[in-house]
Amino acid sequence: MQNVCEMRQVVKRYKEVTALDHFNFEIHEGEIVGLLGPNGSGKSTAINCLLGLLAFDEGGVEVFGRPVSPDDMDMKQRIGFVPQELSFFAELSVADNIRYFAGLYESDNARRDVMVSEAVEFVGLEKYVKFTAKKLSGGLKRRLNIACGIAHHPEFVMFDEPTVAVDAQSRNFILEGIKEMNRRGSTVLYTTHYLEEAQELCDRIVIMDEGKNMASGTLEELIDLVDPTEAVHIAFSEPGDRVFNMIREIPGVVDIQEENNHTVILLTPPGHRLSALLEELKNHHISYTSLHSELPTLNDVFLKLTGKALRD
Amino acid sequence: MRRFFSHAVLHVKLSFRDKGSLFWGFIYPVLLLTLMAVSFSGLKISQERVPIAVEQGSALAGALRGIDILDIRDYQGDAALTALRDKKIDGIYRADGTLLVRGKGMNETILREIGSQLKKVGAAFAAGHSPDFSKGYIARGDQDAGILPVILSASLGMFALYGYFSGVSIVHTIQANLSPLAVRVSTAPVSRLSFVCAGMATGTIMNVLHTVVLLLYLKWVWHVNYLSDIWRTLLLVLVTGFFGAALGLFVGASNRWPIRAKVPLGVALMLVLSAFSGMMGSGFRLFLDKTFPWINRFNPVNIFSRTIYRLNALGTTKDFSEAVLFFLAAGIVLCFVSLLFMRNRRFRSL
Ligand SMILES: Nc1ncnc2c1ncn2[C@@H]1O[C@H](COP(=O)(O)OP(=O)(O)O)[C@@H](O)[C@H]1O
Ligand SMILES: [Mg+2]
């Protein structure tokens, strides 16, 4: 499979800060790749290097198999970019904004107008085409920002945290739209600091922290990386050493922890041991008042890899 | 010049949609001019005529007597010189055609203008055989003799340079290290030269429109006619607008200050320049002309207001070509330097 873009050992320093520290990653054609990291981890910096607008200190950056250059008009024609900050003309209408941006790529007016109406439909702004951009609500502004970036059918689109400060409805709309673009053939780079988004949207996730690629792979691959456990939370009717000693004997149980008013049993491998556990409890006539189980999440992976939780 | 037209449409739309630029471009200037016209028009009446002496035998004597703003006093022999030294009069038109003045000032300028103008028309005028011209001249001289036209033309000069703001905003929309919007635009296959040219052209033309609106307003509402030499005036307005936009381009491209600093900087700069040129009354300007004469020689607001005043109030084309050339040449140099600054396309920091 061909690499749509590739960063090799890229180092980018601002005055004191090292924003990218020998950063490596690549995207294959047709993928949706999530760049997941907390604020300040270097996601936007990586995108700006890919766009050819930011000078970096070491390493190599290629898009479509060529080193990036700010004068590469062919590359610019083929990529799309949805910036983290709202980047359109606040005084112009929704339609005028999309028309202008689409017009930067498509000089044929008829084809451009088709692109505009497609993009409007794509982000669900049909009712607002005549609205002045600055009068839109926050979520709708985000949608316009996206429409301006994708109207020209780019082969490779970079979204830089497009859902920050967006209501749940707009967020789902946006994520569904991106999946649809991908089905139609666009390769997608998506940066976010929301685990759930990366988990829901991306074929492959790159975990980024302090300018480094900490790990990358599919969700399952990432979870496998951190010798994962399933946490079963049980509130026993009569907790005590008899119960715990018995449980410790059950295969797959790695650890037992007591929390405020219940017990946490850690099982491995996740997803395969719960029924055996329940069977044993029944056989030994151990009763409980509540039980739920948590499979490992990306957050556990993140916590393991970086030593910090990725939560707002 | 790829996409020149769509960039031009963008700039035109922006300047009409943006309430801010509509206010600062059209409404604010009209308000300010109205304020000035109202508060200074009273002064026009109390403006004193310029006291002068005319030597016997001067060919200009007849014509000079017909000019209302001149107060011609009679002196015998050297008494006129003494009067000039004692500041009783501001100038002596001598028999040999020369003009004797004490120093540099408003009145002296007026006298020099009148002298050179009269000399141009020559003998016919001296003999009083050109009543039409005489009448026209006197009418204009009368209308513009007060302090009001100085103030108005200085304010006009300020607004004629308001293309500055288009210049700044062009750079901030295309130079990636200046704004997120510019980053976005820079990721598209855009020719920056085309973008800048389209912006400069529309910015200049929009500013000509603004200025013409002001000129018409002054003409129709305040009966101050700065459009009597209409074609030269328009050319002057055009090159001044271009110069202003080029200045904005330069200020925009030469540093990384945010646009919210560059805009007030422009407002302040124009205000100061027009104050130098007499917008705050002629006293300050006279002081400057005496102590730092070079300031106003290169002050674009002053070059504009002096030229538009001469063209329309004094009916002379003196220094007109120099002014046009100055604005054109300086504008082109500023554009060129700005493009050099904008050569960089990949930045250390965005
Ligand atoms: N223009 C800049 N000048 C100096 N430091 C910067 C600049 N842009 C980003 N940084 C720093 O580089 C690091 C990475 O920033 P960024 O790429 O914006 O992270 P993210 O997009 O993941 O939030 C941060 O520590 C940030 O403070
Ligand atoms: Mg960012």
XYZ file of C-alpha atoms and ligand atoms in Angstrom:
690
model
C 0.000 0.000 0.000
C 1.261 3.439 -0.860
C 2.006 5.959 1.863
C -0.028 9.110 1.489
C 2.196 10.875 3.947
C 5.177 10.059 6.037
C 7.185 11.780 8.763
C 10.604 10.374 9.639
C 12.541 11.374 12.747
C 11.163 14.885 12.565
C 12.474 17.325 15.139
C 10.828 20.713 15.480
C 11.951 23.200 18.091
C 10.353 26.498 18.919
C 12.593 28.681 21.020
C 12.574 26.689 24.263
C 10.012 24.033 23.416
C 10.721 20.869 21.480
C 7.336 20.354 19.868
C 8.300 17.300 17.787
C 10.961 14.979 19.123
C 12.097 12.503 16.473
C 8.507 12.008 15.477
C 7.677 9.143 13.134
C 4.459 8.186 11.484
C 2.839 7.399 8.189
C -0.606 7.070 6.675
C -1.517 4.521 4.039
C -3.915 5.214 1.242
C -7.548 4.874 2.296
C -6.955 4.961 6.047
C -8.440 7.116 8.761
C -5.584 7.691 11.144
C -6.108 9.390 14.487
C -3.361 11.430 16.072
C -4.309 11.269 19.724
C -2.604 13.356 22.346
C -3.229 15.929 25.047
C -3.075 19.658 24.377
C 0.458 20.741 23.587
C 1.630 17.300 22.536
C 2.525 18.553 19.049
C -0.434 17.503 16.907
C -0.892 20.857 15.171
C 2.840 21.200 14.750
C 2.930 17.853 12.953
C 0.113 18.948 10.640
C 1.777 22.261 9.878
C 4.926 20.374 8.872
C 2.863 18.148 6.571
C 1.320 21.248 5.003
C 4.788 22.483 4.120
C 4.262 25.767 5.924
C 6.358 25.144 9.011
C 10.119 24.754 8.832
C 11.428 21.865 10.929
C 14.905 21.258 12.252
C 15.623 17.636 11.428
C 14.106 14.677 9.641
C 11.995 14.268 6.545
C 8.374 14.902 5.654
C 6.772 13.503 2.519
C 3.296 13.828 1.101
C 2.261 11.739 -1.922
C 5.796 10.387 -1.998
C 7.480 13.764 -2.444
C 9.250 15.934 0.135
C 6.849 18.712 1.110
C 7.433 22.150 -0.340
C 5.382 25.309 0.048
C 5.537 25.790 -3.726
C 4.187 22.364 -4.634
C 0.913 23.434 -6.215
C 0.076 19.898 -7.286
C 0.246 18.719 -3.688
C -1.816 21.682 -2.520
C -4.436 20.890 -5.120
C -4.792 17.358 -3.771
C -4.885 18.002 -0.026
C -7.550 19.461 2.205
C -7.061 21.093 5.564
C -9.546 21.845 8.318
C -7.673 24.014 10.822
C -8.092 23.906 14.561
C -8.949 27.596 14.605
C -11.982 28.805 12.688
C -10.565 30.035 9.404
C -13.095 31.670 7.159
C -14.248 35.186 6.408
C -16.534 36.141 9.274
C -18.200 38.913 7.273
C -19.100 36.763 4.282
C -22.082 34.456 3.984
C -21.787 30.701 4.344
C -22.194 30.231 0.591
C -19.686 32.957 -0.307
C -17.100 31.437 2.002
C -17.391 27.947 0.592
C -17.513 29.336 -2.943
C -14.325 31.312 -2.436
C -12.393 28.394 -0.973
C -13.685 25.930 -3.558
C -12.772 28.488 -6.225
C -9.148 28.376 -5.118
C -9.024 24.800 -6.423
C -11.609 24.724 -9.204
C -11.686 27.432 -11.842
C -14.722 26.142 -13.707
C -17.678 28.004 -12.220
C -20.280 25.333 -12.907
C -18.184 22.578 -11.342
C -17.347 24.865 -8.449
C -21.009 25.564 -7.748
C -21.722 21.838 -7.653
C -18.927 21.466 -5.116
C -20.426 24.243 -3.025
C -23.865 22.695 -2.831
C -22.400 19.271 -2.123
C -20.312 20.664 0.699
C -23.272 22.549 2.144
C -25.293 19.364 2.143
C -22.397 17.389 3.502
C -22.158 19.490 6.650
C -25.906 20.048 6.872
C -25.880 23.828 6.494
C -28.658 23.973 3.876
C -30.791 26.216 6.033
C -27.967 28.652 6.639
C -26.390 29.292 3.232
C -27.329 32.978 3.266
C -26.291 33.524 6.882
C -23.291 35.694 7.617
C -20.639 33.330 8.956
C -20.100 35.190 12.204
C -23.783 34.897 13.099
C -23.699 31.087 13.181
C -23.601 29.225 16.496
C -20.344 27.599 17.575
C -21.223 24.158 16.262
C -22.384 25.493 12.909
C -19.213 27.564 12.569
C -17.241 24.357 12.998
C -19.303 22.771 10.249
C -18.615 25.704 7.955
C -14.927 25.450 8.772
C -15.069 21.843 7.610
C -17.067 22.622 4.480
C -14.449 25.193 3.418
C -11.704 22.618 3.865
C -13.257 19.686 2.027
C -15.423 21.172 -0.732
C -12.836 20.490 -3.431
C -12.838 16.672 -2.939
C -9.287 16.366 -1.635
C -7.567 12.984 -1.814
C -5.986 13.527 1.577
C -7.670 15.590 4.305
C -6.221 16.730 7.584
C -8.621 17.621 10.368
C -7.074 19.415 13.314
C -9.374 18.938 16.317
C -12.515 19.779 14.366
C -14.908 19.008 17.218
C -13.492 21.117 20.020
C -16.300 23.055 21.698
C -18.978 21.426 19.605
C -22.357 20.161 20.819
C -22.939 16.403 20.778
C -25.264 16.570 17.795
C -22.808 18.478 15.601
C -20.034 16.186 16.732
C -21.821 13.048 15.597
C -22.711 14.745 12.359
C -19.079 15.618 11.776
C -17.763 12.153 12.598
C -20.324 10.490 10.343
C -19.374 12.913 7.570
C -15.714 12.048 7.877
C -16.475 8.326 7.677
C -18.518 9.006 4.570
C -15.667 10.977 2.971
C -13.370 8.094 3.710
C -15.800 5.639 2.078
C -15.753 7.853 -0.992
C -12.006 7.522 -1.204
C -10.369 10.233 0.879
C -7.506 9.382 3.176
C -7.955 11.088 6.530
C -5.672 12.372 9.242
C -7.649 13.300 12.329
C -6.140 14.866 15.430
C -7.981 14.890 18.708
C -7.562 14.750 22.423
C -10.842 12.857 22.851
C -10.303 9.127 23.293
C -13.856 8.269 22.353
C -13.522 9.993 18.991
C -10.308 8.238 18.100
C -11.822 4.958 19.209
C -15.000 5.452 17.232
C -13.600 6.924 14.035
C -10.126 5.695 13.315
C -8.741 2.617 11.605
C -5.428 3.264 13.231
C -4.426 5.443 16.157
C -1.115 7.125 16.866
C -0.646 8.016 20.500
C 1.361 11.152 20.831
C 2.899 12.773 23.870
C 5.507 15.497 24.175
C 6.248 15.362 20.476
C 6.877 11.628 20.392
C 5.023 8.751 18.799
C 4.380 6.588 21.898
C 2.601 3.782 20.082
C 0.472 3.182 17.050
C -1.863 0.544 15.745
C -5.488 -0.505 15.727
C -7.432 -0.235 18.956
C -6.942 -3.950 19.654
C -3.233 -3.801 18.928
C -2.822 -0.875 21.261
C -4.734 -2.550 24.035
C -2.673 -5.710 23.644
C 0.443 -3.618 24.113
C -0.173 -2.970 27.774
C -0.917 -6.525 29.078
C -4.499 -5.581 29.644
C -6.976 -6.734 32.241
C -10.717 -6.713 32.566
C -11.987 -5.149 35.787
C -15.008 -6.846 37.344
C -16.659 -4.709 40.020
C -18.659 -6.816 42.491
C -20.438 -5.858 45.681
C -20.530 -9.133 47.703
C -23.317 -9.728 50.205
C -20.750 -11.122 52.702
C -17.231 -10.112 51.694
C -14.384 -11.710 53.645
C -11.212 -13.761 53.425
C -13.116 -16.965 52.641
C -14.536 -15.394 49.519
C -11.274 -13.755 48.426
C -9.196 -16.888 48.936
C -11.618 -18.869 46.871
C -11.586 -16.321 44.071
C -7.817 -16.165 43.978
C -7.833 -19.849 42.953
C -9.943 -19.198 39.836
C -7.852 -19.276 36.620
C -7.430 -15.910 34.942
C -7.703 -13.842 38.132
C -4.635 -11.628 38.420
C -5.491 -9.472 41.371
C -8.193 -8.548 43.832
C -8.553 -4.989 45.103
C -10.954 -3.648 47.654
C -12.556 -0.309 46.902
C -14.878 1.693 49.193
C -17.877 -0.626 49.191
C -17.085 -3.202 46.581
C -14.386 -5.468 45.266
C -12.524 -5.215 41.988
C -11.341 -8.426 40.396
C -8.830 -8.128 37.585
C -9.067 -10.804 34.894
C -6.864 -11.612 31.945
C -7.128 -11.968 29.014
C -9.964 -9.458 28.896
C -13.287 -10.577 27.489
C -12.818 -14.320 28.020
C -12.893 -15.050 31.738
C -16.056 -13.479 33.085
C -18.370 -16.464 32.539
C -15.928 -18.835 34.252
C -15.804 -16.492 37.226
C -19.590 -16.316 37.481
C -19.805 -20.102 37.266
C -17.407 -20.514 40.202
C -19.272 -17.969 42.323
C -22.490 -19.891 41.723
C -20.891 -23.238 42.555
C -19.623 -21.864 45.870
C -22.968 -20.204 46.678
C -21.396 -16.767 46.962
C -24.075 -14.100 46.578
C -23.599 -10.496 45.470
C -25.832 -7.432 45.141
C -24.316 -5.839 42.035
C -21.792 -6.649 39.356
C -20.401 -4.947 36.308
C -17.331 -5.452 34.205
C -15.072 -2.910 32.439
C -13.053 -3.922 29.429
C -9.722 -2.128 28.994
C -9.927 1.185 27.122
C -7.616 3.440 25.248
C -7.365 5.462 28.416
C -5.670 2.525 30.179
C -3.267 2.314 27.281
C -2.616 5.983 27.440
C -2.115 5.913 31.166
C 0.353 3.054 30.878
C 2.320 4.647 28.044
C 2.536 8.213 29.284
C 1.882 7.969 32.981
C -0.991 10.408 32.705
C -4.683 10.102 32.122
C -6.123 11.624 28.974
C -9.184 13.312 30.365
C -10.419 16.854 30.106
C -2.526 36.063 -12.495
C -4.369 32.882 -11.605
C -7.748 33.473 -9.960
C -7.163 37.246 -10.008
C -10.845 37.755 -10.514
C -12.085 35.606 -7.645
C -9.641 37.327 -5.289
C -10.875 40.701 -6.520
C -14.495 39.691 -5.932
C -13.521 38.535 -2.452
C -11.926 41.868 -1.585
C -14.853 43.859 -2.914
C -17.328 41.709 -0.982
C -15.271 42.012 2.165
C -15.153 45.779 1.954
C -18.898 46.055 1.457
C -19.940 43.398 3.964
C -17.690 44.475 6.762
C -19.604 46.978 8.848
C -16.341 48.162 10.359
C -14.756 49.096 7.075
C -17.984 50.678 5.858
C -18.091 52.806 8.973
C -14.439 53.837 8.904
C -14.414 54.273 5.146
C -17.602 56.249 4.593
C -19.387 57.326 7.724
C -16.559 58.317 10.004
C -14.915 60.601 7.424
C -18.207 62.316 6.680
C -18.831 62.791 10.390
C -15.375 64.185 10.952
C -15.539 66.532 7.989
C -18.942 67.722 9.154
C -17.632 68.355 12.614
C -14.747 70.346 11.218
C -16.816 72.257 8.760
C -19.259 73.207 11.504
C -16.666 74.206 14.050
C -14.303 76.021 11.729
C -16.571 77.617 9.205
C -17.090 80.528 11.594
C -13.388 81.259 11.512
C -13.486 81.795 7.805
C -15.198 85.137 8.267
C -12.743 86.395 10.815
C -9.787 85.397 8.680
C -7.751 88.543 8.182
C -6.712 89.608 4.775
C -3.036 89.446 3.974
C -1.478 92.904 4.225
C 0.952 93.677 1.405
C 2.579 96.539 -0.403
C 2.937 96.924 -4.152
C 5.781 98.986 -5.535
C 4.860 101.630 -7.987
C 5.316 100.428 -11.530
C 4.628 96.802 -10.716
C 2.909 95.168 -13.664
C 0.778 93.141 -11.309
C -0.671 96.087 -9.421
C -3.997 96.115 -11.234
C -4.613 92.439 -10.863
C -3.561 92.390 -7.221
C -6.072 95.035 -6.317
C -8.806 92.808 -7.651
C -8.021 90.002 -5.221
C -10.129 90.114 -2.083
C -7.838 88.360 0.303
C -5.126 90.913 -0.245
C -5.085 94.095 1.788
C -2.953 96.495 -0.215
C -1.406 99.309 1.804
C 0.295 102.347 0.316
C 3.839 103.180 1.293
C 6.351 105.575 -0.165
C 9.911 104.482 -0.938
C 11.665 102.555 1.834
C 8.701 102.794 4.167
C 7.383 99.532 2.699
C 10.600 97.722 3.661
C 10.372 99.087 7.181
C 6.766 97.959 7.382
C 7.757 94.470 6.248
C 10.470 94.324 8.879
C 8.052 95.552 11.541
C 5.567 92.884 10.485
C 2.991 95.411 9.484
C 2.790 93.776 6.089
C 3.582 90.256 4.941
C 5.058 90.934 1.523
C 6.032 93.418 -1.143
C 5.389 92.859 -4.822
C 8.266 94.764 -6.401
C 8.319 96.602 -9.666
C 10.775 94.100 -11.176
C 8.221 91.313 -10.708
C 9.859 89.726 -7.647
C 8.144 89.100 -4.358
C 9.749 90.049 -1.075
C 8.580 88.170 2.020
C 9.840 87.821 5.570
C 9.953 84.054 6.030
C 7.946 80.954 5.423
C 4.362 80.804 6.492
C 0.815 80.444 5.398
C 0.458 84.018 4.173
C 3.801 83.960 2.434
C 2.764 80.789 0.637
C -0.444 82.396 -0.491
C 1.453 85.437 -1.769
C 3.929 83.288 -3.633
C 1.157 81.276 -5.228
C -0.654 84.381 -6.313
C 2.516 85.937 -7.704
C 3.541 82.927 -9.719
C 0.040 82.406 -11.000
C -0.320 85.984 -12.098
C 3.046 85.935 -13.773
C 2.049 82.909 -15.784
C -0.874 84.686 -17.292
C 1.429 87.544 -17.965
C 0.776 90.775 -19.692
C -2.763 90.164 -20.748
C -3.798 89.839 -17.153
C -1.757 92.804 -16.003
C -3.500 94.963 -18.529
C -6.806 93.838 -17.105
C -7.822 92.264 -20.400
C -8.786 88.944 -18.921
C -11.774 89.629 -16.755
C -13.044 86.013 -16.856
C -9.940 84.597 -15.372
C -9.752 87.351 -12.859
C -13.265 86.671 -11.714
C -12.686 82.940 -11.438
C -9.537 83.475 -9.538
C -10.998 85.905 -7.121
C -13.993 83.704 -6.488
C -11.781 80.756 -5.639
C -9.372 82.860 -3.714
C -12.225 84.176 -1.682
C -13.802 80.843 -1.009
C -10.590 79.266 0.088
C -8.964 82.087 1.891
C -9.977 80.901 5.334
C -8.556 78.328 7.634
C -11.361 75.912 6.759
C -9.872 74.726 3.456
C -6.542 74.034 5.097
C -8.232 71.882 7.673
C -10.503 70.203 5.179
C -7.762 69.428 2.709
C -5.584 68.018 5.479
C -8.438 65.756 6.596
C -9.052 64.738 3.012
C -5.385 63.837 2.793
C -5.797 61.599 5.780
C -8.742 59.771 4.258
C -7.094 59.590 0.850
C -4.458 57.383 2.493
C -6.975 55.016 4.074
C -6.088 52.392 1.469
C -3.557 51.552 4.195
C -6.117 49.308 5.860
C -6.688 47.250 2.724
C -2.942 46.820 2.416
C -2.608 45.508 5.961
C -5.527 43.135 5.603
C -4.228 41.721 2.301
C -0.995 40.606 3.964
C -2.799 39.218 6.987
C -4.965 37.051 4.741
C -2.143 35.505 2.736
C 1.021 35.450 4.867
C 0.821 32.196 6.856
C 2.707 33.393 9.928
C 0.276 36.272 10.494
C -3.122 34.609 10.987
C -4.883 31.218 11.045
C -6.933 32.317 8.057
C -3.729 32.959 6.138
C -2.506 29.467 7.044
C -5.686 28.070 5.581
C -5.435 30.157 2.398
C -1.764 29.225 2.045
C -2.607 25.524 1.957
C -4.541 26.115 -1.263
C -2.800 26.384 -4.633
C -2.900 30.178 -4.602
C -0.554 32.520 -6.440
C 0.347 35.102 -3.872
C 1.300 37.680 -6.451
C -2.154 37.368 -7.958
C -3.767 37.627 -4.536
C -1.759 40.731 -3.636
C -2.354 42.420 -6.991
C -6.101 41.774 -6.812
C -6.177 43.123 -3.264
C -4.144 46.206 -4.131
C -6.293 46.979 -7.158
C -9.593 46.649 -5.302
C -8.228 48.386 -2.201
C -7.068 51.349 -4.267
C -10.306 51.603 -6.205
C -12.436 51.308 -3.079
C -10.436 54.086 -1.531
C -10.881 56.296 -4.580
C -14.620 55.700 -4.179
C -14.499 56.715 -0.514
C -12.552 59.852 -1.297
C -14.791 60.848 -4.190
C -17.817 60.480 -1.933
C -16.151 62.895 0.479
C -15.289 65.336 -2.289
C -18.875 65.302 -3.533
C -20.131 65.764 -0.003
C -17.899 68.783 0.494
C -18.946 70.197 -2.823
C -22.689 69.773 -2.461
C -23.188 70.255 1.232
C -20.455 72.664 2.202
C -19.875 74.316 -1.155
C -16.179 73.704 -0.917
C -15.223 72.636 -4.388
C -12.218 70.365 -4.583
C -13.390 68.978 -7.881
C -12.989 71.929 -10.216
C -9.938 70.378 -11.869
C -11.683 67.055 -11.868
C -9.367 64.816 -13.908
C -6.159 65.878 -12.264
C -7.839 65.595 -8.886
C -9.004 62.060 -9.648
C -5.539 61.071 -10.777
C -4.135 62.505 -7.568
C -6.716 60.622 -5.493
C -5.908 57.414 -7.364
C -2.148 57.519 -6.866
C -2.563 58.592 -3.246
C -4.905 55.652 -2.617
C -2.382 53.332 -4.216
C 0.383 54.763 -2.066
C -1.727 54.286 1.078
C -2.434 50.654 0.208
C 1.247 50.076 -0.514
C 2.136 51.596 2.843
C -0.309 49.179 4.492
C 1.227 46.295 2.589
C 4.635 47.337 3.858
C 3.561 47.721 7.481
C 1.687 44.422 7.202
C 4.544 42.434 5.698
C 7.533 43.872 7.524
C 6.745 42.640 11.039
C 4.653 40.152 12.995
C 2.562 42.531 15.048
C -1.053 41.436 15.239
C -3.538 43.197 13.004
C -5.157 44.761 16.040
C -1.907 46.680 16.519
C -1.358 47.585 12.892
C -4.793 49.093 12.411
C -4.601 51.591 15.291
C -1.020 52.306 14.251
C -2.348 53.371 10.860
C -5.106 55.487 12.375
C -2.599 57.219 14.626
C -0.046 57.711 11.868
C -2.589 59.296 9.530
C -3.847 61.550 12.306
C -0.357 62.762 13.129
C 0.526 63.310 9.490
C -2.618 65.296 8.882
C -2.057 67.310 12.053
C 1.378 68.171 10.647
C -0.366 69.194 7.498
C -2.733 71.574 9.276
C -5.760 69.550 10.292
C -5.508 70.891 13.836
C -5.329 74.429 12.545
C -2.554 76.150 10.720
C -0.588 77.231 13.788
C 1.029 73.854 14.296
C 1.754 73.531 10.633
C 3.381 76.940 10.462
C 5.532 76.047 13.437
C 6.617 72.832 11.694
C 7.259 74.553 8.411
C 9.559 76.954 10.200
C 11.437 74.472 12.405
C 11.381 71.196 10.466
C 10.532 72.148 6.902
C 11.554 68.696 5.582
C 8.755 66.953 7.491
C 5.986 68.370 5.409
C 8.005 68.149 2.241
C 7.788 64.349 2.552
C 4.548 64.140 4.484
C 2.186 62.289 2.125
C -0.884 63.848 3.700
C 0.618 67.264 3.161
C 1.668 66.516 -0.401
C -1.873 65.426 -1.150
C -3.626 68.295 0.589
C -1.267 70.919 -0.824
C -1.724 69.580 -4.323
C -5.495 69.236 -4.180
C -5.705 72.741 -2.716
C -3.534 74.198 -5.422
C -5.337 72.355 -8.173
C -8.805 73.360 -7.110
C -8.577 76.431 -4.926
C -5.678 78.236 -6.509
C -6.202 76.775 -9.948
C -2.530 76.034 -10.403
C -0.906 72.783 -11.491
C 2.290 73.703 -9.697
C 3.979 70.587 -8.262
C 1.118 68.423 -9.486
C 3.305 66.135 -11.589
C 5.879 65.907 -8.813
C 3.182 64.834 -6.364
C 1.805 62.190 -8.708
C 5.281 60.883 -9.428
C 6.134 60.853 -5.747
C 3.105 58.743 -4.826
C 3.579 56.386 -7.755
C 7.282 55.863 -7.211
C 7.047 55.541 -3.437
C 4.078 53.193 -3.803
C 5.914 50.956 -6.226
C 9.000 50.866 -4.015
C 6.876 49.969 -0.972
C 5.101 47.189 -2.900
C 8.387 45.813 -4.079
C 9.936 45.810 -0.612
C 6.774 44.217 0.808
C 6.933 41.426 -1.740
C 10.536 40.845 -0.715
C 9.383 40.525 2.883
C 6.656 38.123 1.759
C 9.056 35.951 -0.225
C 9.287 33.512 2.661
C 6.698 30.748 2.424
C 7.839 28.404 5.123
C 8.105 29.773 8.605
C 9.937 28.995 11.823
C 6.714 29.559 13.699
C 3.095 29.945 12.675
N 4.312 29.340 17.375
C 4.768 28.743 18.489
N 5.789 29.311 19.187
C 6.285 28.706 20.282
N 5.825 27.556 20.772
C 4.813 26.935 20.128
C 4.241 27.505 18.958
N 3.253 26.686 18.531
C 3.218 25.657 19.403
N 4.155 25.802 20.362
C 4.421 24.857 21.452
O 4.703 23.600 20.882
C 4.063 22.566 21.590
C 3.141 21.795 20.677
O 2.056 22.607 20.303
P 0.918 22.143 19.320
O 1.533 21.505 18.137
O 0.033 23.287 19.084
O 0.173 21.031 20.191
P -1.292 20.441 20.032
O -1.794 20.801 18.690
O -1.098 18.986 20.211
O -2.109 21.013 21.124
C 3.343 23.232 22.758
O 4.168 23.145 23.895
C 3.203 24.652 22.329
O 3.233 25.489 23.450
Mg -3.445 21.811 18.193
